[in-house]
XYZ file of C-alpha atoms in Angstrom:
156
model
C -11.376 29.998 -58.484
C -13.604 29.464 -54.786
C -16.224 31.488 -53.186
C -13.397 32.812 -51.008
C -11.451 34.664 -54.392
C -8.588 32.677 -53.863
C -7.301 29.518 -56.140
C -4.860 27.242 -54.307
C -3.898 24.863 -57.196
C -6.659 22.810 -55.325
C -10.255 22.613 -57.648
C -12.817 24.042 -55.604
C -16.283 23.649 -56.524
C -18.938 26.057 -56.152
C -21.001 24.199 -53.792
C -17.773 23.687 -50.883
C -16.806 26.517 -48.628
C -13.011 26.715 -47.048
C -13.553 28.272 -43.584
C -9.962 29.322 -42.455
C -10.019 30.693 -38.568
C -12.890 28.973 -36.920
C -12.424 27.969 -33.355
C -14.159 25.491 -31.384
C -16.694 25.924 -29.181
C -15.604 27.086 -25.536
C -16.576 24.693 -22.403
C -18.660 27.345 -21.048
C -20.231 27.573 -24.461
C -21.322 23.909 -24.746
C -22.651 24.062 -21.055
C -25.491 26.262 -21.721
C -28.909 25.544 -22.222
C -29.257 26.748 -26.248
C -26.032 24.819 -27.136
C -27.397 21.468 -25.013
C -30.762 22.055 -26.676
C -29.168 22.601 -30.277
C -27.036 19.128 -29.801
C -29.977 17.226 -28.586
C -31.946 18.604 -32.006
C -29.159 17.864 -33.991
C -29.380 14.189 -31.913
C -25.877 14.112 -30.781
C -24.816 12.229 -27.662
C -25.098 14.383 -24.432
C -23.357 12.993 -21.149
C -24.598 14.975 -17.808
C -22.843 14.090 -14.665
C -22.865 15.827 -11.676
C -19.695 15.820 -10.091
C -19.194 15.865 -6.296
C -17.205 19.446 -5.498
C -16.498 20.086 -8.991
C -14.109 23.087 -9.478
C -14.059 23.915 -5.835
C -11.011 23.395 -4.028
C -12.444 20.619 -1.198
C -8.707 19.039 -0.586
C -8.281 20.900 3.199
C -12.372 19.831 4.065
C -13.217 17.040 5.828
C -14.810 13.948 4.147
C -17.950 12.601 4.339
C -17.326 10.010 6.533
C -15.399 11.185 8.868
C -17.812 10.725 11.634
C -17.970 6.726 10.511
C -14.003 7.002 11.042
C -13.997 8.744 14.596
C -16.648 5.926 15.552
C -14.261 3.436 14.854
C -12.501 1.983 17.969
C -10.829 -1.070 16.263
C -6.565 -0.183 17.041
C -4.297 -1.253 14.751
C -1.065 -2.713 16.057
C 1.105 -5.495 14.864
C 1.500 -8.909 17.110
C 5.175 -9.188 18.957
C 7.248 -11.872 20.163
C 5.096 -13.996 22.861
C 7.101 -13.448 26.391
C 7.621 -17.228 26.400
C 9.430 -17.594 23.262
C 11.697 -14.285 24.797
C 12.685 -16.165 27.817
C 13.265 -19.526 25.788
C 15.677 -17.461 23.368
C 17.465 -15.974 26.407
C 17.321 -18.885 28.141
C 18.972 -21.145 25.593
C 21.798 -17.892 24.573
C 22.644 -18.406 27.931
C 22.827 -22.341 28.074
C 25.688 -21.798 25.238
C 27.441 -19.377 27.279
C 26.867 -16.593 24.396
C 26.065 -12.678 24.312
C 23.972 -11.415 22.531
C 26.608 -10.543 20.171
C 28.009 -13.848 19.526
C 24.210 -15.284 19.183
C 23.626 -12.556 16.471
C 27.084 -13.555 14.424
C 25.716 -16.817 14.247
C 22.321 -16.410 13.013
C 23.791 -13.690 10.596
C 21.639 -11.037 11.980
C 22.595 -7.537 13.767
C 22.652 -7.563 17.828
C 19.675 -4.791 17.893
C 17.295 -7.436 16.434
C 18.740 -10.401 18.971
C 18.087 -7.455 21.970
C 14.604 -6.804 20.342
C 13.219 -10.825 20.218
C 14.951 -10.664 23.476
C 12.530 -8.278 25.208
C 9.475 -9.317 23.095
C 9.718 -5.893 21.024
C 10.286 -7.541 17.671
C 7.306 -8.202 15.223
C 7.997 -12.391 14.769
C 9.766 -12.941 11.475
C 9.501 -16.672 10.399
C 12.975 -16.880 8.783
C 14.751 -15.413 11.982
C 12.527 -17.649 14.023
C 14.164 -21.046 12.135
C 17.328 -19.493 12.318
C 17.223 -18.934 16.021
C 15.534 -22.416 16.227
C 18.766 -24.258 14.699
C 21.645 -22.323 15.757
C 20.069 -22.858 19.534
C 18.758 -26.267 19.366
C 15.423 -25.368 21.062
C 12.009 -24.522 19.670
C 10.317 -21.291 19.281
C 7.442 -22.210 17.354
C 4.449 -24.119 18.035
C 2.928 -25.691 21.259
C 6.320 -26.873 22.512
C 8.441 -23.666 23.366
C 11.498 -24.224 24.966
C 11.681 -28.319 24.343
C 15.071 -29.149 22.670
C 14.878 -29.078 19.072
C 15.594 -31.585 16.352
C 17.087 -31.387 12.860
C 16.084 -34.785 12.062
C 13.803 -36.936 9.763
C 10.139 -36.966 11.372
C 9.275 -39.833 13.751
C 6.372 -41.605 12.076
């Protein structure tokens, strides 16, 4: 039989204790002074970190940088089609005799985004760039916008 009056089936000694019901320490528990002081006697590892707004609700407050942000002037905006390149495409859709329409069933693309390079609205796309390029025969690329364009091997 244990200390406790109670035999299990288990063999107890005299010298070990079954503690049934003990919790663990609370948070607020280990926080204090006595308990930090009684871990760093008993040489356990203590990590203190002070955390920046810890347990205060600082979502809806400003940051601390915002000032650094308002100073900022640099705008952020995407390039568009150069005007030049525009006119060429128009120019060359109407060399062909084509709307809009018929230039945008060729290049399998939708009308809106023919209208859009168009009017120099449409953030360049490479792949609709070569497309264009081919299906109209001019460039749209490189130092010589608007000079015919040719699908064959490189002069050397």
């Amino acid at each position: 039989m244990s200390k406790t009056g109670a035999n299990f089936g288990g063999t107890v000694g005299w010298d070990e204790q079954t503690v049934i019901g003990k919790r663990a320490p609370r948070a607020g528990e280990l926080k204090s002074e006595s308990a930090i002081a009684a871990a760093q006697r008993a040489g356990v590892q203590i990590d203190t970190a002070k955390k920046y707004a810890a347990g205060n609700n600082k979502q809806h407050e400003s940051a601390k940088n915002t000032a650094i942000l308002d100073r900022e002037t640099e705008e952020l905006h995407h390039d568009r089609i150069n005007p030049d390149v525009a006119r060429a495409i128009q120019q060359a859709r109407i060399a062909k005799e084509w709307t809009q329409a018929d230039l945008a069933r060729h290049v399998n693309e939708k009308q809106q985004v023919i209208n859009e390079y168009e009017q120099s609205k449409a953030i360049p796309n490479q792949q609709i760039l070569s497309k264009l390029e081919r299906c109209l025969g001019v460039k749209l690329r490189g130092k010589e916008i608007g000079q015919p364009f040719s699908t064959g091997p490189k002069k050397k």
